CSV table of C-alpha atoms in Angstrom, one decimal:
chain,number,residue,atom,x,y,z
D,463,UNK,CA,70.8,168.0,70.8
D,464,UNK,CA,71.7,165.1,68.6
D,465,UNK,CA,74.6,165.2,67.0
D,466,UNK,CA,74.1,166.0,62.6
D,467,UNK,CA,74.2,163.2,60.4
D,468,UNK,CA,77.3,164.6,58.6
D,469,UNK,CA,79.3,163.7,61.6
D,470,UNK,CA,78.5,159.9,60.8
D,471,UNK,CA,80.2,160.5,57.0
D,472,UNK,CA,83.2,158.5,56.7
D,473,UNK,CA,85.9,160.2,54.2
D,474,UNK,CA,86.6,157.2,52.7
D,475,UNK,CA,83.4,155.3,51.9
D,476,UNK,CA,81.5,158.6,50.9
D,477,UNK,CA,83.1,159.3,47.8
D,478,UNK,CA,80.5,158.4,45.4
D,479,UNK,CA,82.4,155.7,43.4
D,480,UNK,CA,83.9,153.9,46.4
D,481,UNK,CA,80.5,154.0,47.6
D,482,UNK,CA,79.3,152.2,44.2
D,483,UNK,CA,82.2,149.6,44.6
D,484,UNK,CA,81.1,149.0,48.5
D,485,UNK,CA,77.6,148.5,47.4
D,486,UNK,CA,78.5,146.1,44.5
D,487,UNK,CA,80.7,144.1,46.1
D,488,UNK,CA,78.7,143.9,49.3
D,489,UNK,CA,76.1,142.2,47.4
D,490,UNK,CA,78.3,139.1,46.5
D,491,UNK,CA,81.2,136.9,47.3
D,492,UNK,CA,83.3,138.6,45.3
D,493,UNK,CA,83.5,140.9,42.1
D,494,UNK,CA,85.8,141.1,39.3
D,495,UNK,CA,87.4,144.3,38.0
D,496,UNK,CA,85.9,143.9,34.7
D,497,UNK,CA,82.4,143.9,36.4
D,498,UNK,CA,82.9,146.2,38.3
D,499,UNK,CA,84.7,149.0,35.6
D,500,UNK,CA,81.5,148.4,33.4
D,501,UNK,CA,78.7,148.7,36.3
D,502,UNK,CA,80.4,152.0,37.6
D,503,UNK,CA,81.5,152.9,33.9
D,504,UNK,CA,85.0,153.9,35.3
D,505,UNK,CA,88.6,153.6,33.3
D,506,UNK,CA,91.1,151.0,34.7
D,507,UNK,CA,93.1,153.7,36.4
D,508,UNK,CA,90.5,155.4,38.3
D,509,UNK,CA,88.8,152.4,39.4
D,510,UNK,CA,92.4,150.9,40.5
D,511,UNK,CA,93.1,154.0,42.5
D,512,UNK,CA,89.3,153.8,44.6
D,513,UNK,CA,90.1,150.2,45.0
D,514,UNK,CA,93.6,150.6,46.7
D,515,UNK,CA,91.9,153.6,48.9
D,516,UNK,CA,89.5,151.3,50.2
D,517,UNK,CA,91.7,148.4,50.5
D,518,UNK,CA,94.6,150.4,52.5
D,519,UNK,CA,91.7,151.1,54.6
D,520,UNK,CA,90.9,147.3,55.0
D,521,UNK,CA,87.6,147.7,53.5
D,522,UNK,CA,87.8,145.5,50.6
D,523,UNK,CA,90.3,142.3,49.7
D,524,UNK,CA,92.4,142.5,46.4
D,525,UNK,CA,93.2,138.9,45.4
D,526,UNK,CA,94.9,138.3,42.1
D,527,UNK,CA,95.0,135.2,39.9
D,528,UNK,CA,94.5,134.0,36.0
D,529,UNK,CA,91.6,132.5,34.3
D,530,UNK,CA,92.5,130.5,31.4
D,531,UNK,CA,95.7,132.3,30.8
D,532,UNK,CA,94.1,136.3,31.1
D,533,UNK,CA,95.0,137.8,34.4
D,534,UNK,CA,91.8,138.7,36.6
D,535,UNK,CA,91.3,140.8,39.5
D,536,UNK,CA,88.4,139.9,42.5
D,537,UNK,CA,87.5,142.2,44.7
D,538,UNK,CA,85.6,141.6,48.1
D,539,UNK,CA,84.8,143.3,51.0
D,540,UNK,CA,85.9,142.9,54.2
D,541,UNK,CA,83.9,142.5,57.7
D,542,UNK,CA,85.0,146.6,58.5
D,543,UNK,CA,83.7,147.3,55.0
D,544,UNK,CA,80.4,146.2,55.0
D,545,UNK,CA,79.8,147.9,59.0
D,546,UNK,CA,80.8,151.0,57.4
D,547,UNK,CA,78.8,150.4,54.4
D,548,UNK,CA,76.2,150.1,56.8
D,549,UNK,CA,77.3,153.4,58.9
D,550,UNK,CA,76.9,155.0,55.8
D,551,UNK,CA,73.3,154.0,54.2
D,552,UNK,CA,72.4,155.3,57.7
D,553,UNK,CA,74.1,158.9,58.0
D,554,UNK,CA,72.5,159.0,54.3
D,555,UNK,CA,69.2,158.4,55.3
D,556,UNK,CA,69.2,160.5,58.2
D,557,UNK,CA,70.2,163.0,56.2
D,558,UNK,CA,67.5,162.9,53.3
D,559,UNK,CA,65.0,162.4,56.1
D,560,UNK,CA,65.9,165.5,57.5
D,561,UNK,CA,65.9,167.3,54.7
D,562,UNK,CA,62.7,166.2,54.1
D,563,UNK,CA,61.6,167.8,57.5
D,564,UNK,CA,63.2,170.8,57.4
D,565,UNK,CA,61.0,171.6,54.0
D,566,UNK,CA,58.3,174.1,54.5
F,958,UNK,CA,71.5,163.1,48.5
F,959,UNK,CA,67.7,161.4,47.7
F,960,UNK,CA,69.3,160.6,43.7
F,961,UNK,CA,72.7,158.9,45.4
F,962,UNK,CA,70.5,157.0,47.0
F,963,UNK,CA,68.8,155.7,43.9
F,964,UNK,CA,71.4,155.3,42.3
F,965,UNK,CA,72.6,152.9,44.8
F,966,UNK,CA,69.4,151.2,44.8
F,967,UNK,CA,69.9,150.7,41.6
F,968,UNK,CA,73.4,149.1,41.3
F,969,UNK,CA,72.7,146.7,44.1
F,970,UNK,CA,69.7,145.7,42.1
F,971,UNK,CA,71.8,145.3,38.8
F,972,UNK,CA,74.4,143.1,40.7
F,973,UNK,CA,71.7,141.2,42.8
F,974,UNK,CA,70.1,140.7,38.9
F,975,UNK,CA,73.7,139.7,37.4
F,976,UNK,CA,74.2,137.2,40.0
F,977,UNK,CA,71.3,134.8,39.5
F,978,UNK,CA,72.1,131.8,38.2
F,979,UNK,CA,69.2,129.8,40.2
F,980,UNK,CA,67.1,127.5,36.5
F,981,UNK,CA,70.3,125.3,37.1
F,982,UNK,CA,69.5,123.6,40.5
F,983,UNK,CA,65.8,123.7,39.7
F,984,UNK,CA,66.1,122.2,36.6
F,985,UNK,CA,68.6,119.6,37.6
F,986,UNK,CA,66.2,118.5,40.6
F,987,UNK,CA,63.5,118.9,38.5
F,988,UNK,CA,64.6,116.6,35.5
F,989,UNK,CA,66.1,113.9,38.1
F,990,UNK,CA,62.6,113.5,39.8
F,991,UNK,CA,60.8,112.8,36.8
F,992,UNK,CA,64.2,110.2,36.0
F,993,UNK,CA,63.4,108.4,39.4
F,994,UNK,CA,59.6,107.7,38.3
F,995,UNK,CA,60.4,104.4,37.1
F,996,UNK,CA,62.2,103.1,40.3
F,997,UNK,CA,58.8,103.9,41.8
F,998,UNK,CA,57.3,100.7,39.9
F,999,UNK,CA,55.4,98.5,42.8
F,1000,UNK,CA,56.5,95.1,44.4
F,1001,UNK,CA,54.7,91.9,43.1
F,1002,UNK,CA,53.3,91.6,46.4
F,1003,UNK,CA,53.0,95.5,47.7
F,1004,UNK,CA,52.1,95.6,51.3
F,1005,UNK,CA,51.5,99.2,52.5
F,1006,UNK,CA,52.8,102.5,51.7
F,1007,UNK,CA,56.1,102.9,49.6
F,1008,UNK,CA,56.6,98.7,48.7
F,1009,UNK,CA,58.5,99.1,45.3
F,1010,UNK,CA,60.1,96.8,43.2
F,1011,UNK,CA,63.6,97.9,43.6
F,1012,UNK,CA,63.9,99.1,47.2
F,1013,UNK,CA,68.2,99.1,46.9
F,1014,UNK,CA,67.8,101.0,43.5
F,1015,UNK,CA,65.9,103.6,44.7
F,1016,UNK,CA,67.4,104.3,48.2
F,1017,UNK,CA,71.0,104.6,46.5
F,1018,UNK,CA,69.5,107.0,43.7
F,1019,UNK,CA,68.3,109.7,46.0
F,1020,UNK,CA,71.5,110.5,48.1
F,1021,UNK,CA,73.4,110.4,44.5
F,1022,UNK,CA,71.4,112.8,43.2
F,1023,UNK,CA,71.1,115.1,46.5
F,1024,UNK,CA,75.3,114.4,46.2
F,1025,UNK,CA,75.7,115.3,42.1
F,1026,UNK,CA,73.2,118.0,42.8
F,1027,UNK,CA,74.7,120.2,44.9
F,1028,UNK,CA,78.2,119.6,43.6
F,1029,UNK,CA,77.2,120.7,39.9
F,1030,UNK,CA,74.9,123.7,41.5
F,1031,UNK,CA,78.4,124.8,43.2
F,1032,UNK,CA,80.3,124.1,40.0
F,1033,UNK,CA,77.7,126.0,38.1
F,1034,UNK,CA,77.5,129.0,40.4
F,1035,UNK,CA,81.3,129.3,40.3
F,1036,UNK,CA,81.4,128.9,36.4
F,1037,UNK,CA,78.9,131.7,36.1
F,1038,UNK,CA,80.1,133.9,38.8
F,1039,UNK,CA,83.9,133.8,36.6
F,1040,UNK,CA,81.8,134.5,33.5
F,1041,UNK,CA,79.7,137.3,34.7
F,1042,UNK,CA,82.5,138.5,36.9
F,1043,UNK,CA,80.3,138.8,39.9
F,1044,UNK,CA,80.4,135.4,42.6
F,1045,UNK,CA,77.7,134.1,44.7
F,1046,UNK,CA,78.7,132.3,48.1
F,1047,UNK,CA,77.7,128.8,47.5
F,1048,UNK,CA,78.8,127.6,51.2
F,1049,UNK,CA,74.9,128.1,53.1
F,1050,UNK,CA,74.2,125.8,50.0
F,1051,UNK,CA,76.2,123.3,50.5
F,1052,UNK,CA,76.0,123.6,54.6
F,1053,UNK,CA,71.8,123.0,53.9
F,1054,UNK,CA,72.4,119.7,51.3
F,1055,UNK,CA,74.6,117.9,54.1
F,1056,UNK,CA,71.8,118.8,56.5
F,1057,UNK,CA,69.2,117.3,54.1
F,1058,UNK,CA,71.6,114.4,53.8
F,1059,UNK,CA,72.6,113.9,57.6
F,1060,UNK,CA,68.6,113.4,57.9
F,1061,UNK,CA,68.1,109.8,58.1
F,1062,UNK,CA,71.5,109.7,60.1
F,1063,UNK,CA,70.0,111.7,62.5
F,1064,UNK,CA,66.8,110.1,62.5
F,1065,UNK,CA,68.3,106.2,63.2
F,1066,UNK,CA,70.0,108.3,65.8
F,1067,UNK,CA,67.3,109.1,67.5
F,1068,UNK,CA,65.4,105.9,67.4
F,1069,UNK,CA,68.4,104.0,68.9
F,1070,UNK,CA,67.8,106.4,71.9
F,1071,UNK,CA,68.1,104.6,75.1
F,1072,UNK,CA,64.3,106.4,75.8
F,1073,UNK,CA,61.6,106.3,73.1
F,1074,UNK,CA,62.1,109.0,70.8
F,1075,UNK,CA,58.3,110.5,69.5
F,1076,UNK,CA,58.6,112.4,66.5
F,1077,UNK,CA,56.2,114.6,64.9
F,1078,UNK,CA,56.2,116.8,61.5
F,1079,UNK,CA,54.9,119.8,63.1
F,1080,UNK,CA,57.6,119.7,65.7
F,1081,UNK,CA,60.0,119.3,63.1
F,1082,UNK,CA,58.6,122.2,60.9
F,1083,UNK,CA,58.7,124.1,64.6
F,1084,UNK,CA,62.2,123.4,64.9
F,1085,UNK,CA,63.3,124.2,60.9
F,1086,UNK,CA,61.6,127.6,61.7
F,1087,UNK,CA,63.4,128.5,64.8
F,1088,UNK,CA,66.4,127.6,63.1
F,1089,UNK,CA,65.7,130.0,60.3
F,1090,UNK,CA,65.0,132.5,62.9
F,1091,UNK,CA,68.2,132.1,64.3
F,1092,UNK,CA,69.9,132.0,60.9
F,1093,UNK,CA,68.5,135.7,59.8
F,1094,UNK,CA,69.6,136.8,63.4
F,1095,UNK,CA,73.2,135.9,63.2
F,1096,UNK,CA,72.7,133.6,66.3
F,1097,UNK,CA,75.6,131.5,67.2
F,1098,UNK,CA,76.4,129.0,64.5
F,1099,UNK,CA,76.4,126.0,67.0
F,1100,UNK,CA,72.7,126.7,67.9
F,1101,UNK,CA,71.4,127.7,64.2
F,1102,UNK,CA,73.3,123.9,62.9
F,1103,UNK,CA,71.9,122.2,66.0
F,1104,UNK,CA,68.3,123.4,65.5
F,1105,UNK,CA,68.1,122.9,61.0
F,1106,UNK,CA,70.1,119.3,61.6
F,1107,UNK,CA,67.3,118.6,64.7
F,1108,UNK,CA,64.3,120.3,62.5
F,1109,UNK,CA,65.7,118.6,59.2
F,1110,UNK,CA,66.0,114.9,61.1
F,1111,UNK,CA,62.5,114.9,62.3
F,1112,UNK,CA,61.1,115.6,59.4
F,1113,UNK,CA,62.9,113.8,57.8
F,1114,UNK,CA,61.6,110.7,60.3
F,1115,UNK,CA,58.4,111.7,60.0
F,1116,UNK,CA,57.8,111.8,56.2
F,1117,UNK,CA,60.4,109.8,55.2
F,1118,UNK,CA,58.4,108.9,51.5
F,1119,UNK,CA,59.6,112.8,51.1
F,1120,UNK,CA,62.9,112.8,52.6
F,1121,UNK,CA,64.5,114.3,49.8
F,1122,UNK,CA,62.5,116.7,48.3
F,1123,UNK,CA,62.9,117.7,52.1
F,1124,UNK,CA,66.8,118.0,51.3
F,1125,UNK,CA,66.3,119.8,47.9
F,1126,UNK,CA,63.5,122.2,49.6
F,1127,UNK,CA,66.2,123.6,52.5
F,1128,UNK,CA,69.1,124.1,49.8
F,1129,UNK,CA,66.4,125.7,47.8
F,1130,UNK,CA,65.6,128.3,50.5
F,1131,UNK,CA,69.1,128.7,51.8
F,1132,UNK,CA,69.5,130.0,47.4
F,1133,UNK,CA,66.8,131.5,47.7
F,1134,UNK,CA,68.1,134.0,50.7
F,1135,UNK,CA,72.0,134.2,49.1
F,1136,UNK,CA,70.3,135.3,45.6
F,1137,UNK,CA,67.7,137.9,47.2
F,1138,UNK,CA,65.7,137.2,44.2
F,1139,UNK,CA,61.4,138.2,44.5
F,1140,UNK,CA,61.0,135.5,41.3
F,1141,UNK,CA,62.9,132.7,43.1
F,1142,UNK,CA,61.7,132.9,46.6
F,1143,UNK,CA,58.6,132.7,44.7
F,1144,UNK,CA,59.1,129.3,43.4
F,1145,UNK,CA,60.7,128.1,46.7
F,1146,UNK,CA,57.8,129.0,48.4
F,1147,UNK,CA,55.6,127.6,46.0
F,1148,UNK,CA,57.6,124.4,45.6
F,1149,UNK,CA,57.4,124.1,49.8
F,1150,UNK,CA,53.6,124.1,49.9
F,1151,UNK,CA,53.5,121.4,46.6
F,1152,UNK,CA,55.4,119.2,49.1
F,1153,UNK,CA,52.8,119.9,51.7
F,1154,UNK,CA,50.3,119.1,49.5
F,1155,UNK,CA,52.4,115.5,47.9
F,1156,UNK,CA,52.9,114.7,51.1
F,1157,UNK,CA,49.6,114.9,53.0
F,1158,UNK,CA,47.3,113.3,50.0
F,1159,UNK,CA,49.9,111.2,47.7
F,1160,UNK,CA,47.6,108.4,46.8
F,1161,UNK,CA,49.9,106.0,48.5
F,1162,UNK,CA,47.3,103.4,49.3
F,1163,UNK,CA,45.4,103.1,45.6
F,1164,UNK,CA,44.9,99.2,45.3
F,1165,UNK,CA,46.2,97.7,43.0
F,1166,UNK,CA,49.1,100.3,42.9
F,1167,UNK,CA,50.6,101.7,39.9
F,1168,UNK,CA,54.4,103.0,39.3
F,1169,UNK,CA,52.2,106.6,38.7
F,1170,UNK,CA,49.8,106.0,41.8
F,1171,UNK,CA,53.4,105.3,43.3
F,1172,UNK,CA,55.5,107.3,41.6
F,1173,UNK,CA,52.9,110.4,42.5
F,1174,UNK,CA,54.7,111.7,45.5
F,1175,UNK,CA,57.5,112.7,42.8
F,1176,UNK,CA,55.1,114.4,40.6
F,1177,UNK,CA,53.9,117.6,42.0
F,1178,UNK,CA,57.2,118.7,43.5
F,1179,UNK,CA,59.6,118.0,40.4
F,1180,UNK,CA,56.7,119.7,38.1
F,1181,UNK,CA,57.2,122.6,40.6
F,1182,UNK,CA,61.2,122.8,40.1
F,1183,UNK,CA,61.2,122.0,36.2
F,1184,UNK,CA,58.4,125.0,35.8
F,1185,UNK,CA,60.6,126.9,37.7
F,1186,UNK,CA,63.5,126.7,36.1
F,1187,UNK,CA,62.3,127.1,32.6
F,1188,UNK,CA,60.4,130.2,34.0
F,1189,UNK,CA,64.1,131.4,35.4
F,1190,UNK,CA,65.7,130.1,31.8
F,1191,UNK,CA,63.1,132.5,30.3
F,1192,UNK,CA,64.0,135.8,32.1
F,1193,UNK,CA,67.1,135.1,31.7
């Protein structure tokens, strides 16, 4: 018997936020704080504390610098981060899809 | 699960959307076609195909366009990216326009061959598709440059009156796969079969020629890039 798609879930990416950042980020070269507290509609701090999650976990690159004198913040995500990224849109899907079987 | 999902969907398309910044290239390639129409004006004595008055003029205003082209599109990408607060990777761009402009390198290249060297366009659009292929497939990078600087080069050879819109057309479509966008692959594609068309029945040989009967091979693909961006301008 195949082994349940929750199995596949990775504790880190999952959460639904970090999930959002993962995606976002994934999508470009890299992605600014700003952009990404708006999109997610997150406050600093709780969008600071997903970011250092995934980054401890090598997921995502930090890099910090200034733009005409205002401090800015670019995220992007790592190699690791987008295979899990990957992992997970799978488990996901495997999940909905059998779901979606298991209805009567 | 099904509404995560979404909502992902969702916020990939919103970043994917944020990240366009594609009028610029179009519009800058578009305007400095319809610039080079003049250097198109025919020799006093035109022999056949592309005899025009200033032959220097125009074979220096190409490359400094393909050159001030890509560097502005890189300079505008970044500008935007820092504005918007979300980046595209300009590097496939800029990896395509020294392709385009490595062309006629390539192709002297290949005619100084100790062998003779038979070109074709079909076996250079053969090529530039394989090397798409590999592209998409993550082949080895050595192979996928090998075949797009090979592909590129033939072409190139082969329809040398087009040369450049060649060079424009593969940055266009490396864009076009970075900014995942329906609209702009759209226009690439559109702007790829103009060139088909401009180059297969561009009224080279009207007698007496004219700087428009000359000048024509420019027309249908810069119409294509300047519609193109004002139609990007406009969603924007």
């Amino acid at each position: 018997m195949s082994e349940h798609p929750t199995a596949s879930l990775d504790d880190v990416v999952h959460q639904k936020h970090r999930l959002g950042i993962l995606t976002v980020a994934a999508e470009a070269k890299r992605v600014e704080f700003g952009y990404l507290r708006s999109t997610l509609e997150l406050t600093a701090g709780n969008l600071s504390r997903h970011i250092a999650v995934l980054e401890q976990a090598g997921l995502v690159a930090v890099e910090k610098g200034y733009e005409a004198r205002r401090p800015r913040t670019w995220v992007s995500v790592t190699p690791a981060g987008l295979a899990a990224l990957a992992a997970e849109m799978t488990a996901l899907r495997a999940l909905v899809e059998r779901h979606v079987a298991s209805q009567p | 699960m099904a509404d995560l999902l979404g909502d992902l969907a969702d916020l990939r398309r919103r970043a994917r959307a944020d990240r366009h910044a594609y009028p610029f290239p179009l519009l800058f390639f578009g305007v400095a076609s319809f610039l080079a129409l003049p250097l198109y004006a025919p020799a006093e004595a035109p022999s056949r195909g592309l005899d025009v008055r200033h032959p220097v003029l125009l074979g220096v205003y190409w490359p400094v366009v393909l050159v001030a082209g890509g560097l502005a599109t890189v300079w505008w990408y970044r500008r935007r990216g820092a504005r918007v607060g979300i980046e595209t990777s300009t590097r496939g761009y800029l990896g395509a326009l020294a392709i385009g402009l490595s062309g006629p390198v390539v192709g002297w290249a290949l005619d100084n061959l100790p062998f003779r060297f038979y070109s074709g366009t079909a076996a250079g659009l053969i090529v530039l598709a394989a090397a798409t292929v590999l592209w998409r497939r993550r082949a080895p990078r050595v192979v996928t440059l090998t075949a797009a600087v090979l592909g590129t080069a033939v072409l190139q050879h082969d329809q040398p009156v087009i040369a450049q819109f060649i060079a424009i057309g593969l940055g266009l479509v490396v864009l076009a796969a970075l900014e995942r966008s329906t609209r702009f692959t759209t226009i690439t594609a559109a702007y790829l079969v103009v060139l088909c068309v401009s180059a297969g029945f561009t009224p080279l040989e009207v007698s007496p020629p004219t700087t428009w009967s000359m000048g024509s091979v420019v027309l249908l693909p810069a119409s294509v890039l300047v519609i193109g961006g004002l139609a990007g301008l406009r969603r924007e």
